[in-house]
Amino acid sequence: MIVVDSSQPPPMIREMEGPSYTARGAGSTAAKRPTTSIPTPPLHAHELLGHTPFNREFAAVYLCAILALLCHHIIRIMNSTTYISFLLSLLFLIADAILAFQWACTQSFRMRPIRRLEFLENLEKIITKKSDHPAVDIFICTADPYKEPPLGVVDTALSVMAYDYPAEKISVYVSDDGGSELTLFAFMEAAKFARHWLPFCRRNNIVERAPQAYFRSNYTSSSDSEYENIKTMYESISSPDHLVERPFQADVLTLAHRVASCNYERQTHWGTKLGFRYGSLVEDYYTGYRLQSEGWNSIFCHPDRPAFLGDAPVTLIDLLGQYKRWCIGPLEVLFSKYNTITYGIRSMGLLMGLAYSHYACWGIWSIPIAIYAFIPQLALLNGISTFPKATDLWFFLYLFSFIGANLQDLLDYVVANGTIQRWWNCQRMWMISGLSSFLFGCLEFSLKSFGIAMSGFSLTAKVQEDELSKRYEQGTYEFGVPSPLFVPMTMAAIINFITLVIGSIMAILRGRILEELVMQILLSGFVAINCWPIYQAIALRSDKGRMPTKVTLISMCLTLLLCIITGVILQAS
């Protein structure tokens, strides 16, 4: 995250408004409004995307469908004659009410989608002297040298230091919460390498300024001897033996521990009004939210060429662990005095408040996903219909709600130059996350709220083994380790496969029942298709990334127990 003017309370940052231009930074002054009649050339502009009218019209139609569906649930609750029918109708009302709220939050992104255009060529016309550039502070955070290799952190720092920006106006801070001696030594070596790397980038106008990315690209715009010398220097600091075996100086470490102490924060506004805001596990989300609530405006820049190089988790357990943090952190904001629905809408307006609420309420996705992944299926196994008959008009309302939401989601991907395959993978991950990281994230947040401590902060591993990377590139889901996170999703995969098979057999043998259970059979089929990677991991794979046998057996036992308990309850009622 880039923080501008970290030494002063954040002023209001405005977008371009006609001929005026305002920009503030640490150690800089605001550019004054031009006194001449010559308009200031814009640095950026935006245009509405072509499908905006469709989004708004579809939202109006879909809203009517949602209200009708919720009324249908309420009517069924009021007309319930048994405890089971009342409970089923209530559960579906809760699930669809949550889905309706999440849909409303999502509309904040669709009401006014824009494409931003940048005009970098105009920058020199506005800021004529290097001294007029606003000062920029850049924070790089790390914590564990084994999950976040120091070389990757060093590469990030070197690429930032090599920005095409006045050197005296840019400051780079590295925060190592783990206090690693290995990371410290890596940066001591990187400081020596930077004396050669930064001039090399400037002399040769290097675009790939992260050393690892540059040498991986095999592109040279300099003399072979200079290129080889720089590459040799980089490889020398990249050697694991070089990083591990070199002795550390006691005085350097003592100084580092003194610098790393947190005493400087005492009796300051750091963490409340300055720097990263404290109070949420997801500090970047919380900091951005607080800044915008205080009046800052953000501009999303998405150039054709990727602006950053980073590592993403390649194993499912690491990704789900990351998602769990992203679930708990926003929930901490949601249940604080800075609630995104009340404080957020009051501070930023309806659309921005709903946009932040969309992420703040990630965790509650687990409720409707769990309900629709298990309840209709358990009812089907006991011959109970939970949805309208195929000849009923309400049936088509359900069908429209499902197909309409998914097609609009697909349209968003296509407009953003995504692919159907990517959209389908995100659909799978939405379901998998809802039955794992979101579910456990809500549970952990709830227990934490009652003072029951759970697992502490865990980093996402950035280390990539060759075999893991190969499976990742092939699009293969990586399970590999036994984890409670895998149990609910495996249970859902098992029970939906069973209900799909049994429902299909019932439809063939007793055709009349198809009219009553067709929606439940279709739902089981949809979930089963999404669970295909889980079926592969259970039965069709033999590599290290397959589903652990322990997880499969536990899931089968719990699924059987769930079916027995449900059957007993339904029989008793």
Coordinates of C-alpha atoms in Angstrom, one line a residue:
M1 CA 0.0 0.0 0.0
I2 CA 1.3 3.5 -0.8
V3 CA 0.6 6.1 1.8
V4 CA 1.0 9.8 0.8
D5 CA 1.8 12.4 3.4
S6 CA 2.1 10.0 6.3
S7 CA 3.4 12.7 8.6
Q8 CA 0.3 14.9 8.5
P9 CA -3.4 14.3 9.0
P10 CA -4.8 13.2 5.6
P11 CA -6.2 16.2 3.6
M12 CA -9.1 15.9 1.2
I13 CA -7.8 14.6 -2.2
R14 CA -10.0 15.6 -5.1
E15 CA -10.1 14.3 -8.6
M16 CA -9.6 16.6 -11.5
E17 CA -12.3 19.3 -11.6
G18 CA -12.0 21.5 -14.7
P19 CA -8.8 23.5 -14.7
S20 CA -7.9 23.0 -11.1
Y21 CA -5.5 20.4 -9.8
T22 CA -4.8 19.5 -6.2
A23 CA -2.2 17.1 -4.9
R24 CA -0.5 17.0 -1.5
G25 CA 2.4 15.0 -0.2
A26 CA 4.9 15.0 2.6
G27 CA 7.3 17.8 2.2
S28 CA 5.5 19.3 -0.7
T29 CA 3.0 22.1 -1.2
A30 CA -0.3 22.1 -3.0
A31 CA -0.3 23.2 -6.6
K32 CA -2.2 26.4 -6.9
R33 CA -5.1 27.0 -9.2
P34 CA -3.8 28.4 -12.5
T35 CA -4.5 32.1 -12.9
T36 CA -4.4 32.0 -16.7
S37 CA -7.3 31.0 -18.9
I38 CA -5.4 28.1 -20.4
P39 CA -7.0 24.9 -19.1
T40 CA -4.8 22.5 -17.3
P41 CA -4.4 19.2 -19.3
P42 CA -6.0 16.3 -17.5
L43 CA -4.0 13.5 -16.0
H44 CA -6.9 11.1 -16.3
A45 CA -10.4 10.8 -17.4
H46 CA -13.2 8.2 -17.2
E47 CA -16.0 6.9 -19.3
L48 CA -19.1 4.8 -18.5
L49 CA -19.0 1.3 -19.8
G50 CA -21.6 0.5 -22.5
H51 CA -23.5 -2.1 -20.5
T52 CA -24.4 0.4 -17.7
P53 CA -28.0 0.9 -18.8
F54 CA -28.5 -2.9 -19.0
N55 CA -27.2 -3.3 -15.5
R56 CA -29.7 -0.7 -14.1
E57 CA -32.6 -2.1 -16.0
F58 CA -31.8 -5.7 -15.0
A59 CA -31.4 -4.6 -11.4
A60 CA -35.0 -3.2 -11.4
V61 CA -36.4 -6.4 -12.9
Y62 CA -34.3 -8.6 -10.6
L63 CA -35.4 -6.6 -7.5
C64 CA -39.0 -7.3 -8.3
A65 CA -38.2 -11.0 -8.5
I66 CA -36.4 -11.0 -5.2
L67 CA -39.3 -9.2 -3.4
A68 CA -41.7 -11.7 -4.9
L69 CA -39.5 -14.6 -3.8
L70 CA -39.3 -13.3 -0.2
C71 CA -43.1 -12.8 -0.1
H72 CA -43.5 -16.4 -1.3
H73 CA -41.4 -17.6 1.6
I74 CA -43.4 -15.5 4.1
I75 CA -46.7 -16.8 2.8
R76 CA -45.4 -20.4 3.1
I77 CA -44.3 -19.8 6.7
M78 CA -47.8 -18.4 7.5
N79 CA -49.5 -21.3 5.8
S80 CA -47.3 -24.0 7.4
T81 CA -49.2 -26.9 8.9
T82 CA -46.3 -28.9 10.3
Y83 CA -43.1 -28.1 12.3
I84 CA -41.0 -29.4 9.4
S85 CA -42.6 -27.3 6.7
F86 CA -42.3 -24.2 9.0
L87 CA -38.7 -24.9 9.6
L88 CA -37.8 -25.5 6.0
S89 CA -39.6 -22.3 4.9
L90 CA -37.9 -20.3 7.6
L91 CA -34.4 -21.6 6.6
F92 CA -35.0 -20.7 2.9
L93 CA -36.3 -17.3 3.9
I94 CA -33.1 -16.7 5.9
A95 CA -30.9 -17.9 3.1
D96 CA -32.6 -15.9 0.4
A97 CA -32.7 -12.8 2.6
I98 CA -28.9 -13.0 3.0
L99 CA -28.5 -13.6 -0.8
A100 CA -30.8 -10.6 -1.5
F101 CA -28.7 -8.4 0.8
Q102 CA -25.4 -9.5 -0.8
W103 CA -27.0 -8.9 -4.3
A104 CA -27.9 -5.4 -3.2
C105 CA -24.3 -4.8 -2.1
T106 CA -23.0 -6.1 -5.4
Q107 CA -25.1 -3.6 -7.3
S108 CA -22.9 -0.8 -6.0
F109 CA -20.3 -2.1 -8.4
R110 CA -22.7 -2.3 -11.4
M111 CA -24.7 1.0 -11.2
R112 CA -21.8 3.1 -12.5
P113 CA -19.0 1.0 -13.9
I114 CA -16.3 3.1 -15.6
R115 CA -13.1 2.7 -17.5
R116 CA -10.3 5.1 -16.5
L117 CA -7.9 6.5 -19.0
E118 CA -4.5 7.9 -17.9
F119 CA -2.5 10.6 -19.7
L120 CA 1.0 10.3 -18.4
E121 CA 2.2 12.5 -21.2
N122 CA 0.5 15.5 -19.5
L123 CA 2.4 15.0 -16.2
E124 CA 5.4 17.0 -17.4
K125 CA 3.1 19.8 -18.5
I126 CA 1.7 20.1 -15.0
I127 CA 4.7 19.4 -12.8
T128 CA 7.6 21.1 -14.6
K129 CA 10.2 20.6 -11.8
K130 CA 11.2 17.5 -10.0
S131 CA 10.9 19.3 -6.7
D132 CA 7.2 19.8 -7.3
H133 CA 6.5 16.0 -7.3
P134 CA 4.7 15.0 -4.1
A135 CA 6.7 12.9 -1.6
V136 CA 5.7 9.3 -1.4
D137 CA 6.2 6.8 1.4
I138 CA 6.0 3.1 0.5
F139 CA 5.6 0.4 3.2
I140 CA 6.6 -3.2 2.5
C141 CA 5.4 -5.6 5.1
T142 CA 6.7 -9.1 5.9
A143 CA 6.7 -11.5 8.9
D144 CA 8.0 -15.0 8.2
P145 CA 11.1 -15.7 6.1
Y146 CA 10.1 -19.3 5.5
K147 CA 6.6 -18.5 4.1
E148 CA 7.7 -15.2 2.5
P149 CA 11.3 -15.7 1.2
P150 CA 13.5 -12.7 1.9
L151 CA 14.6 -12.7 -1.7
G152 CA 11.1 -11.9 -2.8
V153 CA 10.8 -9.1 -0.3
V154 CA 14.2 -7.8 -1.4
D155 CA 13.0 -7.9 -5.0
T156 CA 9.9 -5.9 -4.1
A157 CA 12.0 -3.2 -2.4
L158 CA 14.5 -3.0 -5.2
S159 CA 11.8 -2.6 -7.8
V160 CA 10.2 0.2 -5.8
M161 CA 13.5 2.0 -5.3
A162 CA 14.0 1.8 -9.1
Y163 CA 10.7 3.6 -9.8
D164 CA 10.8 6.3 -12.5
Y165 CA 10.3 8.9 -9.8
P166 CA 12.6 11.5 -8.3
A167 CA 14.8 9.6 -5.8
E168 CA 14.7 12.3 -3.2
K169 CA 10.9 12.2 -3.2
I170 CA 10.4 8.5 -2.5
S171 CA 11.0 6.7 0.8
V172 CA 10.7 2.9 1.3
Y173 CA 10.0 1.4 4.7
V174 CA 10.3 -2.4 5.4
S175 CA 8.3 -3.7 8.3
D176 CA 9.4 -7.2 9.5
D177 CA 6.9 -8.3 12.2
G178 CA 8.9 -11.5 12.6
G179 CA 12.2 -9.7 13.4
S180 CA 14.0 -12.2 11.2
E181 CA 17.8 -12.1 11.2
L182 CA 17.7 -13.7 7.8
T183 CA 15.5 -10.9 6.4
L184 CA 17.8 -8.3 8.0
F185 CA 20.9 -9.8 6.4
A186 CA 19.2 -10.1 3.0
F187 CA 18.5 -6.4 3.1
M188 CA 22.0 -5.6 4.2
E189 CA 23.2 -7.4 1.1
A190 CA 20.5 -5.9 -1.1
A191 CA 21.7 -2.4 -0.1
K192 CA 25.1 -3.2 -1.6
F193 CA 23.5 -4.6 -4.8
A194 CA 21.1 -1.6 -5.1
R195 CA 24.2 0.7 -5.6
H196 CA 24.7 -1.1 -8.9
W197 CA 21.1 -2.2 -9.8
L198 CA 19.4 1.3 -9.6
P199 CA 21.9 3.1 -11.9
F200 CA 21.8 0.1 -14.3
C201 CA 18.0 0.4 -14.5
R202 CA 18.1 4.2 -15.1
R203 CA 20.9 4.0 -17.7
N204 CA 19.2 1.3 -19.7
N205 CA 15.6 2.3 -19.2
I206 CA 14.7 -1.1 -17.7
V207 CA 11.0 -1.8 -17.6
E208 CA 11.1 -5.0 -15.5
R209 CA 12.7 -3.5 -12.4
A210 CA 12.3 -6.5 -10.1
P211 CA 15.6 -8.3 -10.6
Q212 CA 14.1 -11.8 -10.6
A213 CA 11.5 -10.8 -13.2
Y214 CA 14.1 -9.0 -15.4
F215 CA 16.6 -11.9 -15.5
R216 CA 13.8 -14.4 -16.0
S217 CA 12.6 -12.4 -19.1
N218 CA 16.0 -12.9 -20.9
Y219 CA 15.7 -9.4 -22.3
T220 CA 18.8 -7.2 -22.4
S221 CA 19.1 -3.7 -23.6
S222 CA 22.7 -3.2 -22.3
S223 CA 26.1 -4.6 -23.1
D224 CA 26.6 -8.3 -22.5
S225 CA 29.4 -7.7 -20.0
E226 CA 27.4 -5.2 -17.9
Y227 CA 24.4 -7.5 -18.0
E228 CA 26.5 -10.5 -16.9
N229 CA 28.1 -8.6 -14.1
I230 CA 24.8 -7.5 -12.7
K231 CA 23.4 -11.0 -13.1
T232 CA 26.3 -12.5 -11.3
M233 CA 26.0 -10.1 -8.4
Y234 CA 22.3 -10.9 -8.1
E235 CA 22.9 -14.6 -8.2
S236 CA 25.4 -14.3 -5.4
I237 CA 22.9 -12.7 -3.0
S238 CA 20.2 -15.2 -4.2
S239 CA 22.2 -18.2 -3.0
P240 CA 20.6 -19.9 0.0
D241 CA 24.1 -20.7 1.4
H242 CA 25.1 -17.1 1.1
L243 CA 22.1 -16.0 3.1
V244 CA 22.3 -18.7 5.8
E245 CA 26.0 -19.2 6.4
R246 CA 27.2 -15.6 6.7
P247 CA 27.8 -14.5 10.3
F248 CA 25.8 -11.7 11.8
Q249 CA 27.3 -8.8 13.6
A250 CA 26.1 -8.4 17.2
D251 CA 26.0 -4.6 17.1
V252 CA 23.9 -4.6 13.9
L253 CA 21.3 -7.0 15.4
T254 CA 21.2 -5.0 18.6
L255 CA 20.5 -1.8 16.6
A256 CA 17.9 -3.6 14.6
H257 CA 16.0 -4.7 17.7
R258 CA 16.1 -1.2 19.0
V259 CA 14.7 0.1 15.8
A260 CA 12.1 -2.7 15.7
S261 CA 10.7 -1.8 19.1
C262 CA 7.2 -0.2 19.1
N263 CA 8.0 2.5 21.7
Y264 CA 7.8 5.1 19.0
E265 CA 4.1 4.6 18.6
R266 CA 3.3 5.6 22.2
Q267 CA 1.4 8.9 22.7
T268 CA 1.1 9.3 18.9
H269 CA -1.7 9.0 16.4
W270 CA 0.0 6.1 14.7
G271 CA -2.6 3.3 14.1
T272 CA -5.6 5.6 14.7
K273 CA -5.1 8.6 12.4
L274 CA -1.8 7.9 10.8
G275 CA -0.3 4.9 8.9
F276 CA -2.0 1.5 8.9
R277 CA -5.1 1.6 11.1
Y278 CA -5.2 -0.9 13.9
G279 CA -8.3 -2.9 14.8
S280 CA -8.7 -5.4 12.0
L281 CA -6.9 -8.5 10.8
V282 CA -7.1 -7.2 7.3
E283 CA -5.3 -3.9 7.8
D284 CA -5.2 -2.8 4.1
Y285 CA -9.0 -3.1 3.8
Y286 CA -9.6 -1.3 7.1
T287 CA -7.0 1.5 6.3
G288 CA -8.5 2.1 2.9
Y289 CA -12.0 2.2 4.3
R290 CA -11.1 4.6 7.1
L291 CA -9.2 6.9 4.7
Q292 CA -12.1 7.1 2.3
S293 CA -14.5 7.7 5.2
E294 CA -12.3 10.7 6.2
G295 CA -12.6 12.2 2.8
W296 CA -9.8 10.7 0.7
N297 CA -10.8 9.8 -2.9
S298 CA -9.3 6.8 -4.6
I299 CA -8.7 6.2 -8.3
F300 CA -8.4 2.7 -9.7
C301 CA -5.6 2.5 -12.3
H302 CA -5.6 -0.8 -14.3
P303 CA -3.0 -0.5 -17.1
D304 CA -2.9 -3.1 -19.9
R305 CA 0.6 -4.1 -18.7
P306 CA 0.5 -5.5 -15.2
A307 CA 1.8 -2.9 -12.8
F308 CA 3.0 -5.3 -10.1
L309 CA 4.6 -8.7 -9.8
G310 CA 3.6 -10.9 -6.9
D311 CA 3.1 -14.4 -5.7
A312 CA -0.2 -16.1 -5.0
P313 CA -1.0 -19.2 -3.0
V314 CA -0.8 -22.4 -5.1
T315 CA -2.3 -24.8 -2.5
L316 CA -5.9 -24.8 -1.5
I317 CA -5.1 -24.9 2.2
D318 CA -3.1 -21.7 1.9
L319 CA -5.7 -20.0 -0.2
L320 CA -8.5 -20.9 2.2
G321 CA -6.4 -19.7 5.1
Q322 CA -6.0 -16.4 3.3
Y323 CA -9.7 -16.2 2.6
K324 CA -10.4 -17.0 6.3
R325 CA -8.4 -13.9 7.3
W326 CA -10.2 -11.9 4.7
C327 CA -13.4 -13.0 6.2
I328 CA -12.5 -12.4 9.9
G329 CA -10.9 -9.0 9.4
P330 CA -13.9 -7.2 7.6
L331 CA -16.2 -8.8 10.2
E332 CA -14.2 -7.0 12.9
V333 CA -14.9 -3.8 11.0
L334 CA -18.6 -4.6 10.6
F335 CA -19.1 -5.1 14.3
S336 CA -17.2 -2.0 15.3
K337 CA -18.2 1.7 15.6
Y338 CA -17.1 2.0 12.0
N339 CA -19.8 -0.3 10.7
T340 CA -19.8 -0.2 6.9
I341 CA -23.6 0.0 6.7
T342 CA -24.2 2.8 9.2
Y343 CA -20.9 4.7 9.5
G344 CA -19.8 3.9 6.0
I345 CA -23.0 5.0 4.2
R346 CA -23.2 8.1 6.3
S347 CA -19.6 9.0 5.5
M348 CA -19.2 8.0 1.9
G349 CA -22.7 7.6 0.5
L350 CA -24.9 4.6 -0.3
L351 CA -23.0 3.0 -3.1
M352 CA -19.5 3.2 -1.5
G353 CA -21.0 2.0 1.9
L354 CA -22.6 -1.0 0.2
A355 CA -19.4 -1.7 -1.8
Y356 CA -17.4 -2.0 1.5
S357 CA -20.3 -3.9 3.1
H358 CA -20.0 -6.5 0.2
Y359 CA -16.5 -7.4 1.5
A360 CA -17.4 -6.9 5.2
C361 CA -20.2 -9.5 4.9
W362 CA -18.1 -12.1 3.1
G363 CA -18.4 -14.5 6.0
I364 CA -22.2 -14.7 6.0
W365 CA -22.1 -16.2 2.5
S366 CA -21.6 -19.5 4.4
I367 CA -25.1 -19.5 5.7
P368 CA -27.1 -19.6 2.4
I369 CA -24.4 -21.8 0.8
A370 CA -24.6 -24.4 3.6
I371 CA -28.4 -24.3 3.6
Y372 CA -28.7 -24.9 -0.2
A373 CA -25.8 -27.5 -0.1
F374 CA -27.5 -29.7 2.5
I375 CA -31.2 -29.0 3.3
P376 CA -32.9 -29.7 -0.1
Q377 CA -30.7 -32.8 -0.5
L378 CA -31.5 -34.2 2.9
A379 CA -35.2 -33.5 2.2
L380 CA -35.0 -35.3 -1.1
L381 CA -33.5 -38.4 0.5
N382 CA -36.7 -38.5 2.7
G383 CA -39.1 -37.9 -0.2
I384 CA -39.9 -34.3 0.9
S385 CA -40.3 -31.6 -1.8
T386 CA -38.8 -28.2 -0.8
F387 CA -39.5 -26.2 -4.0
P388 CA -42.5 -25.6 -6.2
K389 CA -43.6 -28.1 -8.8
A390 CA -42.3 -27.8 -12.3
T391 CA -45.8 -26.7 -13.5
D392 CA -46.1 -24.0 -10.8
L393 CA -45.4 -20.4 -11.8
W394 CA -43.2 -20.0 -8.7
F395 CA -40.9 -22.6 -10.2
F396 CA -40.0 -20.2 -13.0
L397 CA -39.3 -17.5 -10.5
Y398 CA -36.7 -19.7 -8.9
L399 CA -35.3 -20.6 -12.3
F400 CA -35.1 -16.9 -13.3
S401 CA -33.4 -15.9 -10.1
F402 CA -30.7 -18.6 -10.5
I403 CA -30.0 -18.2 -14.2
G404 CA -30.2 -14.4 -14.2
A405 CA -27.7 -14.0 -11.4
N406 CA -25.2 -16.3 -13.0
L407 CA -25.5 -14.9 -16.5
Q408 CA -25.0 -11.4 -15.2
D409 CA -21.9 -12.5 -13.3
L410 CA -20.6 -14.2 -16.5
L411 CA -21.2 -10.9 -18.3
D412 CA -19.1 -9.0 -15.8
Y413 CA -16.2 -11.5 -16.5
V414 CA -16.6 -11.2 -20.3
V415 CA -16.6 -7.4 -20.2
A416 CA -13.5 -7.4 -18.0
N417 CA -11.8 -9.6 -20.7
G418 CA -12.1 -12.7 -18.5
T419 CA -12.8 -16.2 -19.8
I420 CA -15.6 -18.7 -19.2
Q421 CA -13.1 -21.0 -17.7
R422 CA -12.0 -18.4 -15.2
W423 CA -15.6 -17.6 -14.4
W424 CA -16.4 -21.2 -13.8
N425 CA -13.3 -21.6 -11.5
C426 CA -14.5 -18.6 -9.5
Q427 CA -18.0 -20.2 -9.2
R428 CA -16.3 -23.4 -7.8
M429 CA -14.2 -21.4 -5.4
W430 CA -17.2 -19.4 -4.2
M431 CA -18.9 -22.6 -3.2
I432 CA -15.7 -24.2 -1.7
S433 CA -14.9 -21.1 0.2
G434 CA -18.5 -20.8 1.6
L435 CA -18.2 -24.3 3.1
S436 CA -14.7 -23.8 4.4
S437 CA -13.0 -20.5 5.0
F438 CA -16.2 -18.4 5.3
L439 CA -17.8 -21.0 7.6
F440 CA -14.8 -21.4 9.8
G441 CA -14.1 -17.6 9.7
C442 CA -17.5 -16.8 11.0
L443 CA -17.1 -19.5 13.7
E444 CA -13.7 -18.2 14.8
F445 CA -14.9 -14.6 14.8
S446 CA -17.9 -15.6 17.0
L447 CA -15.8 -17.5 19.5
K448 CA -13.3 -14.6 19.6
S449 CA -16.2 -12.2 20.3
F450 CA -17.0 -14.3 23.4
G451 CA -13.4 -14.3 24.5
I452 CA -12.5 -17.8 23.3
A453 CA -9.1 -17.7 21.7
M454 CA -8.6 -19.6 18.4
S455 CA -5.6 -19.9 16.1
G456 CA -3.4 -16.8 15.8
F457 CA -2.4 -14.9 12.7
S458 CA -1.1 -17.2 10.0
L459 CA 0.8 -16.1 6.9
T460 CA 0.1 -17.4 3.4
A461 CA 3.1 -19.4 2.1
K462 CA 4.8 -17.7 -0.9
V463 CA 7.3 -20.6 -1.4
Q464 CA 6.6 -22.6 -4.6
E465 CA 7.9 -26.1 -5.1
D466 CA 8.4 -27.4 -8.7
E467 CA 5.8 -30.2 -8.4
L468 CA 3.3 -27.8 -6.8
S469 CA 3.8 -25.2 -9.4
K470 CA 3.4 -27.7 -12.2
R471 CA 0.0 -28.9 -10.8
Y472 CA -1.0 -25.3 -10.3
E473 CA -0.2 -24.4 -13.9
Q474 CA -2.3 -27.3 -15.0
G475 CA -5.3 -26.0 -13.1
T476 CA -5.3 -28.9 -10.6
Y477 CA -6.6 -28.2 -7.1
E478 CA -4.1 -28.9 -4.4
F479 CA -5.4 -30.5 -1.2
G480 CA -2.6 -32.6 0.1
V481 CA -2.8 -32.0 3.9
P482 CA -5.5 -33.1 6.3
S483 CA -7.4 -30.1 7.5
P484 CA -10.9 -29.5 9.1
L485 CA -11.4 -26.9 6.3
F486 CA -11.8 -29.7 3.8
V487 CA -14.5 -31.7 5.8
P488 CA -17.7 -29.6 5.1
M489 CA -17.0 -29.3 1.4
T490 CA -16.3 -33.0 1.1
M491 CA -19.5 -33.8 3.0
A492 CA -21.4 -31.6 0.5
A493 CA -19.7 -33.3 -2.4
I494 CA -20.7 -36.8 -1.0
I495 CA -24.3 -36.0 -0.2
N496 CA -25.0 -34.1 -3.5
F497 CA -23.6 -37.0 -5.4
I498 CA -25.8 -39.5 -3.5
T499 CA -29.0 -37.3 -4.0
L500 CA -28.2 -36.8 -7.7
V501 CA -28.0 -40.6 -8.2
I502 CA -31.0 -41.4 -6.0
G503 CA -33.1 -38.6 -7.4
S504 CA -32.4 -39.6 -10.9
I505 CA -33.4 -43.2 -10.2
M506 CA -36.6 -42.1 -8.5
A507 CA -37.4 -39.9 -11.5
I508 CA -36.9 -42.9 -13.9
L509 CA -38.8 -45.4 -11.8
R510 CA -41.6 -43.1 -10.7
G511 CA -41.9 -40.4 -13.3
R512 CA -44.6 -38.5 -11.5
I513 CA -42.2 -37.6 -8.7
L514 CA -40.0 -35.7 -11.1
E515 CA -42.5 -32.9 -11.2
E516 CA -42.1 -32.4 -7.5
L517 CA -38.4 -33.0 -7.0
V518 CA -37.0 -31.7 -10.3
M519 CA -35.6 -28.5 -8.6
Q520 CA -33.8 -30.5 -5.9
I521 CA -32.4 -32.9 -8.5
L522 CA -31.1 -29.9 -10.6
L523 CA -29.6 -28.3 -7.5
S524 CA -27.8 -31.5 -6.6
G525 CA -26.5 -31.7 -10.1
F526 CA -25.2 -28.1 -10.1
V527 CA -23.4 -28.6 -6.7
A528 CA -22.0 -32.0 -7.9
I529 CA -20.6 -30.4 -11.1
N530 CA -18.9 -27.7 -8.9
C531 CA -17.5 -30.5 -6.7
W532 CA -15.8 -32.3 -9.6
P533 CA -12.3 -31.3 -8.3
I534 CA -13.2 -32.9 -5.0
Y535 CA -14.3 -36.1 -6.6
Q536 CA -11.1 -36.2 -8.5
A537 CA -9.1 -35.6 -5.3
I538 CA -11.0 -38.4 -3.5
A539 CA -11.0 -41.2 -6.1
L540 CA -9.1 -40.3 -9.3
R541 CA -5.8 -38.9 -8.3
S542 CA -2.6 -40.5 -6.8
D543 CA -0.3 -37.5 -6.5
K544 CA 0.6 -35.8 -3.3
G545 CA -2.1 -33.2 -3.8
R546 CA -5.0 -35.7 -3.6
M547 CA -7.6 -35.5 -0.8
P548 CA -6.1 -37.2 2.4
T549 CA -7.8 -40.5 3.2
K550 CA -8.4 -39.3 6.8
V551 CA -10.5 -36.3 5.6
T552 CA -12.5 -38.6 3.2
L553 CA -13.3 -41.1 6.0
I554 CA -14.3 -38.5 8.5
S555 CA -16.5 -36.8 5.9
M556 CA -18.2 -40.1 5.0
C557 CA -18.9 -40.9 8.6
L558 CA -20.3 -37.4 9.4
T559 CA -22.4 -37.5 6.2
L560 CA -23.9 -40.9 7.2
L561 CA -24.5 -39.6 10.7
L562 CA -26.2 -36.5 9.4
C563 CA -28.5 -38.5 7.1
I564 CA -29.5 -40.9 10.0
I565 CA -30.3 -38.0 12.4
T566 CA -32.3 -36.2 9.7
G567 CA -34.2 -39.4 8.9
V568 CA -35.0 -40.0 12.6
I569 CA -36.2 -36.4 13.1
L570 CA -38.5 -36.5 10.0
Q571 CA -39.9 -39.9 11.0
A572 CA -40.7 -38.7 14.5
S573 CA -42.5 -35.6 13.2

